PDB file of C-alpha atoms in Angstrom:
ATOM      1  CA  MET D   1     -53.607 206.434  98.967  1.00  0.00           C
ATOM      2  CA  LYS D   2     -56.266 203.972 100.221  1.00  0.00           C
ATOM      3  CA  LEU D   3     -59.490 204.478  98.639  1.00  0.00           C
ATOM      4  CA  TYR D   4     -61.367 205.903 100.601  1.00  0.00           C
ATOM      5  CA  GLN D   5     -59.358 208.816 100.955  1.00  0.00           C
ATOM      6  CA  ILE D   6     -59.331 209.517  97.647  1.00  0.00           C
ATOM      7  CA  ARG D   7     -62.466 212.569  96.508  1.00  0.00           C
ATOM      8  CA  LYS D   8     -63.880 212.806  93.468  1.00  0.00           C
ATOM      9  CA  GLY D   9     -62.059 216.210  92.612  1.00  0.00           C
ATOM     10  CA  GLN D  10     -59.348 215.698  94.211  1.00  0.00           C
ATOM     11  CA  PHE D  11     -55.810 216.845  92.441  1.00  0.00           C
ATOM     12  CA  VAL D  12     -53.571 213.742  91.897  1.00  0.00           C
ATOM     13  CA  TYR D  13     -50.596 212.438  91.255  1.00  0.00           C
ATOM     14  CA  TYR D  14     -50.923 209.297  88.274  1.00  0.00           C
ATOM     15  CA  ASN D  15     -47.639 208.585  86.365  1.00  0.00           C
ATOM     16  CA  ASN D  16     -46.122 211.681  87.760  1.00  0.00           C
ATOM     17  CA  GLU D  17     -48.425 213.817  85.527  1.00  0.00           C
ATOM     18  CA  LEU D  18     -50.822 215.964  87.006  1.00  0.00           C
ATOM     19  CA  HIS D  19     -54.144 215.048  87.347  1.00  0.00           C
ATOM     20  CA  LYS D  20     -58.092 214.982  88.198  1.00  0.00           C
ATOM     21  CA  VAL D  21     -59.912 212.504  89.648  1.00  0.00           C
ATOM     22  CA  TYR D  22     -63.374 212.996  88.280  1.00  0.00           C
ATOM     23  CA  GLY D  23     -65.158 209.472  89.263  1.00  0.00           C
ATOM     24  CA  VAL D  24     -64.217 206.415  92.205  1.00  0.00           C
ATOM     25  CA  LYS D  25     -65.864 203.251  91.626  1.00  0.00           C
ATOM     26  CA  PRO D  26     -64.978 201.016  94.823  1.00  0.00           C
ATOM     27  CA  MET D  27     -66.481 198.017  93.636  1.00  0.00           C
ATOM     28  CA  TYR D  28     -64.492 197.957  90.748  1.00  0.00           C
ATOM     29  CA  LYS D  29     -60.390 196.583  90.549  1.00  0.00           C
ATOM     30  CA  LEU D  30     -59.177 199.862  88.741  1.00  0.00           C
ATOM     31  CA  SER D  31     -61.506 201.815  90.838  1.00  0.00           C
ATOM     32  CA  VAL D  32     -60.672 205.260  89.933  1.00  0.00           C
ATOM     33  CA  HIS D  33     -60.972 207.346  87.354  1.00  0.00           C
ATOM     34  CA  LEU D  34     -58.530 210.484  86.115  1.00  0.00           C
ATOM     35  CA  ILE D  35     -58.446 213.126  83.542  1.00  0.00           C
ATOM     36  CA  LYS D  36     -55.231 214.756  82.697  1.00  0.00           C
ATOM     37  CA  LEU D  37     -54.876 217.699  82.915  1.00  0.00           C
ATOM     38  CA  ARG D  38     -52.293 218.882  80.229  1.00  0.00           C
ATOM     39  CA  ASP D  39     -54.442 217.063  77.235  1.00  0.00           C
ATOM     40  CA  LEU D  40     -57.659 215.904  79.089  1.00  0.00           C
ATOM     41  CA  THR D  41     -57.303 212.449  77.747  1.00  0.00           C
ATOM     42  CA  GLN D  42     -59.203 209.632  80.562  1.00  0.00           C
ATOM     43  CA  HIS D  43     -57.529 207.515  82.762  1.00  0.00           C
ATOM     44  CA  ILE D  44     -58.567 204.276  85.413  1.00  0.00           C
ATOM     45  CA  THR D  45     -55.974 203.310  87.376  1.00  0.00           C
ATOM     46  CA  ASN D  46     -55.983 202.151  91.609  1.00  0.00           C
ATOM     47  CA  ALA D  47     -55.785 204.228  95.170  1.00  0.00           C
ATOM     48  CA  ALA D  48     -52.481 202.808  95.376  1.00  0.00           C
ATOM     49  CA  SER D  49     -50.960 203.911  92.067  1.00  0.00           C
ATOM     50  CA  VAL D  50     -51.844 207.746  92.347  1.00  0.00           C
ATOM     51  CA  GLU D  51     -51.009 210.845  95.075  1.00  0.00           C
ATOM     52  CA  ARG D  52     -52.415 213.551  96.155  1.00  0.00           C
ATOM     53  CA  TYR D  53     -51.908 217.251  94.861  1.00  0.00           C
ATOM     54  CA  ILE D  54     -53.901 220.455  97.018  1.00  0.00           C
ATOM     55  CA  ALA D  55     -53.735 223.271  94.338  1.00  0.00           C
ATOM     56  CA  LYS D  56     -52.527 226.491  95.559  1.00  0.00           C
ATOM     57  CA  GLU D  57     -52.219 230.397  94.699  1.00  0.00           C
ATOM     58  CA  ASN D  58     -49.063 230.987  92.010  1.00  0.00           C
ATOM     59  CA  ASP D  59     -48.884 227.093  91.077  1.00  0.00           C
ATOM     60  CA  SER D  60     -48.402 226.590  87.285  1.00  0.00           C
ATOM     61  CA  PHE D  61     -49.488 224.192  85.142  1.00  0.00           C
ATOM     62  CA  ILE D  62     -50.865 222.890  80.920  1.00  0.00           C
ATOM     63  CA  PHE D  63     -54.827 222.799  81.006  1.00  0.00           C
ATOM     64  CA  ASN D  64     -55.858 221.243  77.868  1.00  0.00           C
ATOM     65  CA  HIS D  65     -52.129 222.584  75.390  1.00  0.00           C
ATOM     66  CA  LYS D  66     -52.447 225.958  77.485  1.00  0.00           C
ATOM     67  CA  VAL D  67     -50.395 227.016  80.603  1.00  0.00           C
ATOM     68  CA  TYR D  68     -51.682 228.853  83.815  1.00  0.00           C
ATOM     69  CA  THR D  69     -50.527 230.765  86.732  1.00  0.00           C
ATOM     70  CA  LEU D  70     -53.141 230.549  89.871  1.00  0.00           C
ATOM     71  CA  LYS D  71     -53.586 234.201  91.442  1.00  0.00           C
ATOM     72  CA  ASN D  72     -55.775 235.063  94.115  1.00  0.00           C
ATOM     73  CA  ASN D  73     -55.224 238.445  93.839  1.00  0.00           C
ATOM     74  CA  GLN D  74     -56.939 240.059  91.645  1.00  0.00           C
ATOM     75  CA  HIS D  75     -60.251 239.742  90.272  1.00  0.00           C
ATOM     76  CA  PRO D  76     -61.463 237.860  87.069  1.00  0.00           C
ATOM     77  CA  GLN D  77     -63.137 239.303  83.411  1.00  0.00           C
ATOM     78  CA  ALA D  78     -65.486 237.339  81.206  1.00  0.00           C
ATOM     79  CA  GLY D  79     -64.323 235.148  79.737  1.00  0.00           C
ATOM     80  CA  ASP D  80     -61.320 233.987  82.182  1.00  0.00           C
ATOM     81  CA  PHE D  81     -61.304 231.020  83.293  1.00  0.00           C
ATOM     82  CA  ILE D  82     -60.963 230.181  87.913  1.00  0.00           C
ATOM     83  CA  LEU D  83     -60.184 227.474  89.958  1.00  0.00           C
ATOM     84  CA  ILE D  84     -62.432 226.199  92.332  1.00  0.00           C
ATOM     85  CA  ASN D  85     -60.194 225.329  94.881  1.00  0.00           C
ATOM     86  CA  ASN D  86     -63.026 226.252  98.332  1.00  0.00           C
ATOM     87  CA  PRO D  87     -66.035 225.787  97.357  1.00  0.00           C
ATOM     88  CA  THR D  88     -69.103 226.448  99.076  1.00  0.00           C
ATOM     89  CA  PRO D  89     -72.226 226.882  96.870  1.00  0.00           C
ATOM     90  CA  ASP D  90     -75.186 227.417  98.072  1.00  0.00           C
ATOM     91  CA  THR D  91     -78.626 225.164  97.929  1.00  0.00           C
ATOM     92  CA  LEU D  92     -78.710 225.789  94.225  1.00  0.00           C
ATOM     93  CA  ASP D  93     -75.879 226.008  92.724  1.00  0.00           C
ATOM     94  CA  ASN D  94     -73.491 223.185  91.352  1.00  0.00           C
ATOM     95  CA  TYR D  95     -70.363 222.743  91.290  1.00  0.00           C
ATOM     96  CA  SER D  96     -67.290 221.098  93.665  1.00  0.00           C
ATOM     97  CA  LEU D  97     -64.255 220.900  94.220  1.00  0.00           C
ATOM     98  CA  ASN D  98     -61.726 221.633  91.848  1.00  0.00           C
ATOM     99  CA  GLU D  99     -64.486 221.943  89.072  1.00  0.00           C
ATOM    100  CA  ILE D 100     -62.726 224.262  86.231  1.00  0.00           C
ATOM    101  CA  GLU D 101     -65.273 227.196  84.982  1.00  0.00           C
ATOM    102  CA  ILE D 102     -65.716 230.011  83.050  1.00  0.00           C
ATOM    103  CA  VAL D 103     -66.591 233.689  84.380  1.00  0.00           C
ATOM    104  CA  GLU D 104     -69.939 235.166  82.929  1.00  0.00           C
ATOM    105  CA  THR D 105     -70.283 237.979  84.604  1.00  0.00           C
ATOM    106  CA  VAL D 106     -68.167 239.745  87.988  1.00  0.00           C
ATOM    107  CA  ASP D 107     -69.328 242.044  90.639  1.00  0.00           C
ATOM    108  CA  ARG D 108     -68.317 242.763  94.071  1.00  0.00           C
ATOM    109  CA  LYS D 109     -69.560 239.312  95.452  1.00  0.00           C
ATOM    110  CA  GLY D 110     -68.889 237.814  93.202  1.00  0.00           C
ATOM    111  CA  VAL D 111     -68.900 235.523  89.636  1.00  0.00           C
ATOM    112  CA  VAL D 112     -71.237 234.197  87.979  1.00  0.00           C
ATOM    113  CA  THR D 113     -69.887 231.611  85.401  1.00  0.00           C
ATOM    114  CA  SER D 114     -71.233 230.108  81.695  1.00  0.00           C
ATOM    115  CA  ASP D 115     -72.856 227.348  84.281  1.00  0.00           C
ATOM    116  CA  SER D 116     -74.230 229.452  86.084  1.00  0.00           C
ATOM    117  CA  ASN D 117     -73.294 228.869  89.047  1.00  0.00           C
ATOM    118  CA  GLY D 118     -72.322 231.711  91.582  1.00  0.00           C
ATOM    119  CA  ILE D 119     -69.319 231.740  92.766  1.00  0.00           C
ATOM    120  CA  LYS D 120     -68.151 234.079  95.304  1.00  0.00           C
ATOM    121  CA  HIS D 121     -64.097 235.732  95.228  1.00  0.00           C
ATOM    122  CA  HIS D 122     -62.694 233.744  98.219  1.00  0.00           C
ATOM    123  CA  GLU D 123     -64.011 230.565  97.154  1.00  0.00           C
ATOM    124  CA  TYR D 124     -61.470 230.042  93.779  1.00  0.00           C
ATOM    125  CA  LEU D 125     -57.911 231.302  91.741  1.00  0.00           C
ATOM    126  CA  LEU D 126     -57.941 232.948  89.134  1.00  0.00           C
ATOM    127  CA  MET D 127     -56.313 230.684  85.855  1.00  0.00           C
ATOM    128  CA  VAL D 128     -54.269 233.672  84.782  1.00  0.00           C
ATOM    129  CA  PRO D 129     -52.596 232.911  80.818  1.00  0.00           C
ATOM    130  CA  GLY D 130     -49.400 231.610  80.865  1.00  0.00           C
ATOM    131  CA  ARG D 131     -46.524 231.119  83.787  1.00  0.00           C
ATOM    132  CA  ALA D 132     -45.741 233.770  85.394  1.00  0.00           C
ATOM    133  CA  SER D 133     -41.708 233.511  86.599  1.00  0.00           C
ATOM    134  CA  ASP D 134     -42.177 233.164  90.302  1.00  0.00           C
ATOM    135  CA  SER D 135     -44.632 229.827  89.410  1.00  0.00           C
ATOM    136  CA  HIS D 136     -44.323 226.989  91.320  1.00  0.00           C
ATOM    137  CA  PRO D 137     -45.225 224.151  88.544  1.00  0.00           C
ATOM    138  CA  ILE D 138     -46.355 221.171  88.805  1.00  0.00           C
ATOM    139  CA  ASP D 139     -47.467 219.585  85.708  1.00  0.00           C
ATOM    140  CA  TYR D 140     -44.912 216.974  87.409  1.00  0.00           C
ATOM    141  CA  LYS D 141     -43.984 215.050  90.598  1.00  0.00           C
ATOM    142  CA  ASP D 142     -41.051 215.183  90.229  1.00  0.00           C
ATOM    143  CA  MET D 143     -40.346 216.913  86.854  1.00  0.00           C
ATOM    144  CA  VAL D 144     -37.915 214.469  84.524  1.00  0.00           C
ATOM    145  CA  ASN D 145     -35.740 216.157  82.050  1.00  0.00           C
ATOM    146  CA  MET D 146     -35.705 219.347  84.076  1.00  0.00           C
ATOM    147  CA  ALA D 147     -32.704 221.942  83.445  1.00  0.00           C
ATOM    148  CA  GLU D 148     -30.098 222.013  86.084  1.00  0.00           C
ATOM    149  CA  GLU D 149     -30.983 225.136  88.143  1.00  0.00           C
ATOM    150  CA  PHE D 150     -28.619 228.642  87.824  1.00  0.00           C
ATOM    151  CA  ILE D 151     -27.934 230.681  91.014  1.00  0.00           C
ATOM    152  CA  ASP D 152     -26.680 233.724  90.632  1.00  0.00           C
ATOM    153  CA  GLU D 153     -24.376 234.646  93.354  1.00  0.00           C
ATOM    154  CA  THR D 154     -27.179 236.390  95.865  1.00  0.00           C
ATOM    155  CA  GLY D 155     -28.846 232.839  96.108  1.00  0.00           C
ATOM    156  CA  GLN D 156     -32.005 233.938  93.851  1.00  0.00           C
ATOM    157  CA  HIS D 157     -32.640 231.161  91.722  1.00  0.00           C
ATOM    158  CA  ILE D 158     -32.889 232.159  88.157  1.00  0.00           C
ATOM    159  CA  ASN D 159     -34.217 229.296  86.167  1.00  0.00           C
ATOM    160  CA  ASN D 160     -36.299 226.159  86.116  1.00  0.00           C
ATOM    161  CA  GLN D 161     -37.014 224.747  82.540  1.00  0.00           C
ATOM    162  CA  LEU D 162     -38.416 221.726  81.435  1.00  0.00           C
ATOM    163  CA  THR D 163     -35.503 220.773  79.092  1.00  0.00           C
ATOM    164  CA  PRO D 164     -35.956 221.492  74.905  1.00  0.00           C
ATOM    165  CA  LYS D 165     -37.380 217.892  73.655  1.00  0.00           C
ATOM    166  CA  LEU D 166     -38.515 216.606  69.960  1.00  0.00           C
ATOM    167  CA  GLY D 167     -42.169 217.362  69.815  1.00  0.00           C
ATOM    168  CA  ASP D 168     -42.373 221.051  72.319  1.00  0.00           C
ATOM    169  CA  ILE D 169     -44.932 223.608  70.951  1.00  0.00           C
ATOM    170  CA  TYR D 170     -43.334 226.834  72.397  1.00  0.00           C
ATOM    171  CA  LYS D 171     -45.364 230.435  71.972  1.00  0.00           C
ATOM    172  CA  LYS D 172     -43.405 233.508  71.404  1.00  0.00           C
ATOM    173  CA  VAL D 173     -44.478 236.017  74.051  1.00  0.00           C
ATOM    174  CA  ASP D 174     -42.366 238.590  72.683  1.00  0.00           C
ATOM    175  CA  SER D 175     -43.811 239.275  69.217  1.00  0.00           C
ATOM    176  CA  ASP D 176     -46.812 241.171  68.000  1.00  0.00           C
ATOM    177  CA  ILE D 177     -47.058 238.933  65.847  1.00  0.00           C
ATOM    178  CA  LEU D 178     -48.551 234.844  67.284  1.00  0.00           C
ATOM    179  CA  ILE D 179     -46.434 232.832  66.648  1.00  0.00           C
ATOM    180  CA  GLU D 180     -46.084 228.997  67.970  1.00  0.00           C
ATOM    181  CA  THR D 181     -43.531 226.562  66.477  1.00  0.00           C
ATOM    182  CA  MET D 182     -42.410 223.098  67.539  1.00  0.00           C
ATOM    183  CA  VAL D 183     -39.262 221.439  68.242  1.00  0.00           C
ATOM    184  CA  VAL D 184     -37.740 219.385  65.163  1.00  0.00           C
ATOM    185  CA  ALA D 185     -34.590 218.378  66.210  1.00  0.00           C
ATOM    186  CA  ILE D 186     -31.723 219.565  69.364  1.00  0.00           C
ATOM    187  CA  ARG D 187     -28.514 219.391  68.235  1.00  0.00           C
ATOM    188  CA  GLY D 188     -25.868 219.942  71.118  1.00  0.00           C
ATOM    189  CA  GLU D 189     -26.744 223.275  73.102  1.00  0.00           C
ATOM    190  CA  GLY D 190     -28.746 223.702  69.456  1.00  0.00           C
ATOM    191  CA  VAL D 191     -33.245 223.584  68.994  1.00  0.00           C
ATOM    192  CA  CYS D 192     -34.464 223.568  65.412  1.00  0.00           C
ATOM    193  CA  LEU D 193     -37.593 224.885  65.202  1.00  0.00           C
ATOM    194  CA  GLY D 194     -39.970 224.398  62.494  1.00  0.00           C
ATOM    195  CA  GLY D 195     -39.878 227.367  60.329  1.00  0.00           C
ATOM    196  CA  GLY D 196     -36.058 226.876  59.813  1.00  0.00           C
ATOM    197  CA  LEU D 197     -35.963 228.568  62.728  1.00  0.00           C
ATOM    198  CA  GLU D 198     -33.066 227.965  65.082  1.00  0.00           C
ATOM    199  CA  VAL D 199     -32.564 229.445  68.704  1.00  0.00           C
ATOM    200  CA  SER D 200     -29.945 227.753  71.656  1.00  0.00           C
ATOM    201  CA  GLN D 201     -31.526 226.620  75.059  1.00  0.00           C
ATOM    202  CA  ASP D 202     -30.944 229.392  76.239  1.00  0.00           C
ATOM    203  CA  GLU D 203     -32.703 231.289  73.896  1.00  0.00           C
ATOM    204  CA  LEU D 204     -35.869 229.109  74.772  1.00  0.00           C
ATOM    205  CA  SER D 205     -35.954 228.537  78.135  1.00  0.00           C
ATOM    206  CA  ASP D 206     -36.527 232.283  78.433  1.00  0.00           C
ATOM    207  CA  LEU D 207     -39.684 232.887  79.630  1.00  0.00           C
ATOM    208  CA  ASN D 208     -39.677 237.043  78.494  1.00  0.00           C
ATOM    209  CA  LYS D 209     -39.215 235.214  74.909  1.00  0.00           C
ATOM    210  CA  TRP D 210     -40.654 231.765  74.831  1.00  0.00           C
ATOM    211  CA  GLU D 211     -43.495 230.097  76.594  1.00  0.00           C
ATOM    212  CA  PHE D 212     -43.860 226.087  76.607  1.00  0.00           C
ATOM    213  CA  GLN D 213     -47.610 225.425  75.924  1.00  0.00           C
ATOM    214  CA  TYR D 214     -46.935 221.280  75.639  1.00  0.00           C
ATOM    215  CA  ASN D 215     -46.160 218.711  73.468  1.00  0.00           C
ATOM    216  CA  ALA D 216     -47.764 217.041  70.507  1.00  0.00           C
ATOM    217  CA  PHE D 217     -46.971 213.773  71.656  1.00  0.00           C
ATOM    218  CA  ASP D 218     -47.790 213.636  74.546  1.00  0.00           C
ATOM    219  CA  THR D 219     -50.818 210.616  75.228  1.00  0.00           C
TER     220      THR D 219
END
């Protein structure tokens, strides 16, 4: 990607992972400044090393160690995150492409965020917590460590999850008690979790039982 095509706020892939451009400084050799969405770490690179991605409804990704799915068919509530994907700010507003803000109030015309920006409903996608079963994961450009997809006899997609690896943090979603645990060992098809629990890889890939959060060893 040439430098003149890169703009602040764009989503890009760098080292195969999803980042956001937070600055471009053409006078420097490493001119593109990035934030990795998974853990909000900062990185510096050049234009040739990134590839742009345009976020859309039903994409899912990890932001600050938590998984979200983008939706535009429901309005947010106070405290929800939104992704501003279609910014048309008024003169006194101060927001731009792909900013992520927290909703403070909601009315018929739009929302007001904690940064005091008034954002109309058509300007954003709601970040719904969790990875919807029919979502399109965009954490990686090429989904490395991806388990093989299983297709039933009607041709419908059944499973498309990351293969568990050491350090992965999972949250149990079919329990009233908050349980987050880490993968500490993998033995064949069995996965050993913190606390002495062992489950199969199939069970850990069941979105109705477990939800991947992040990898504790990612940097």
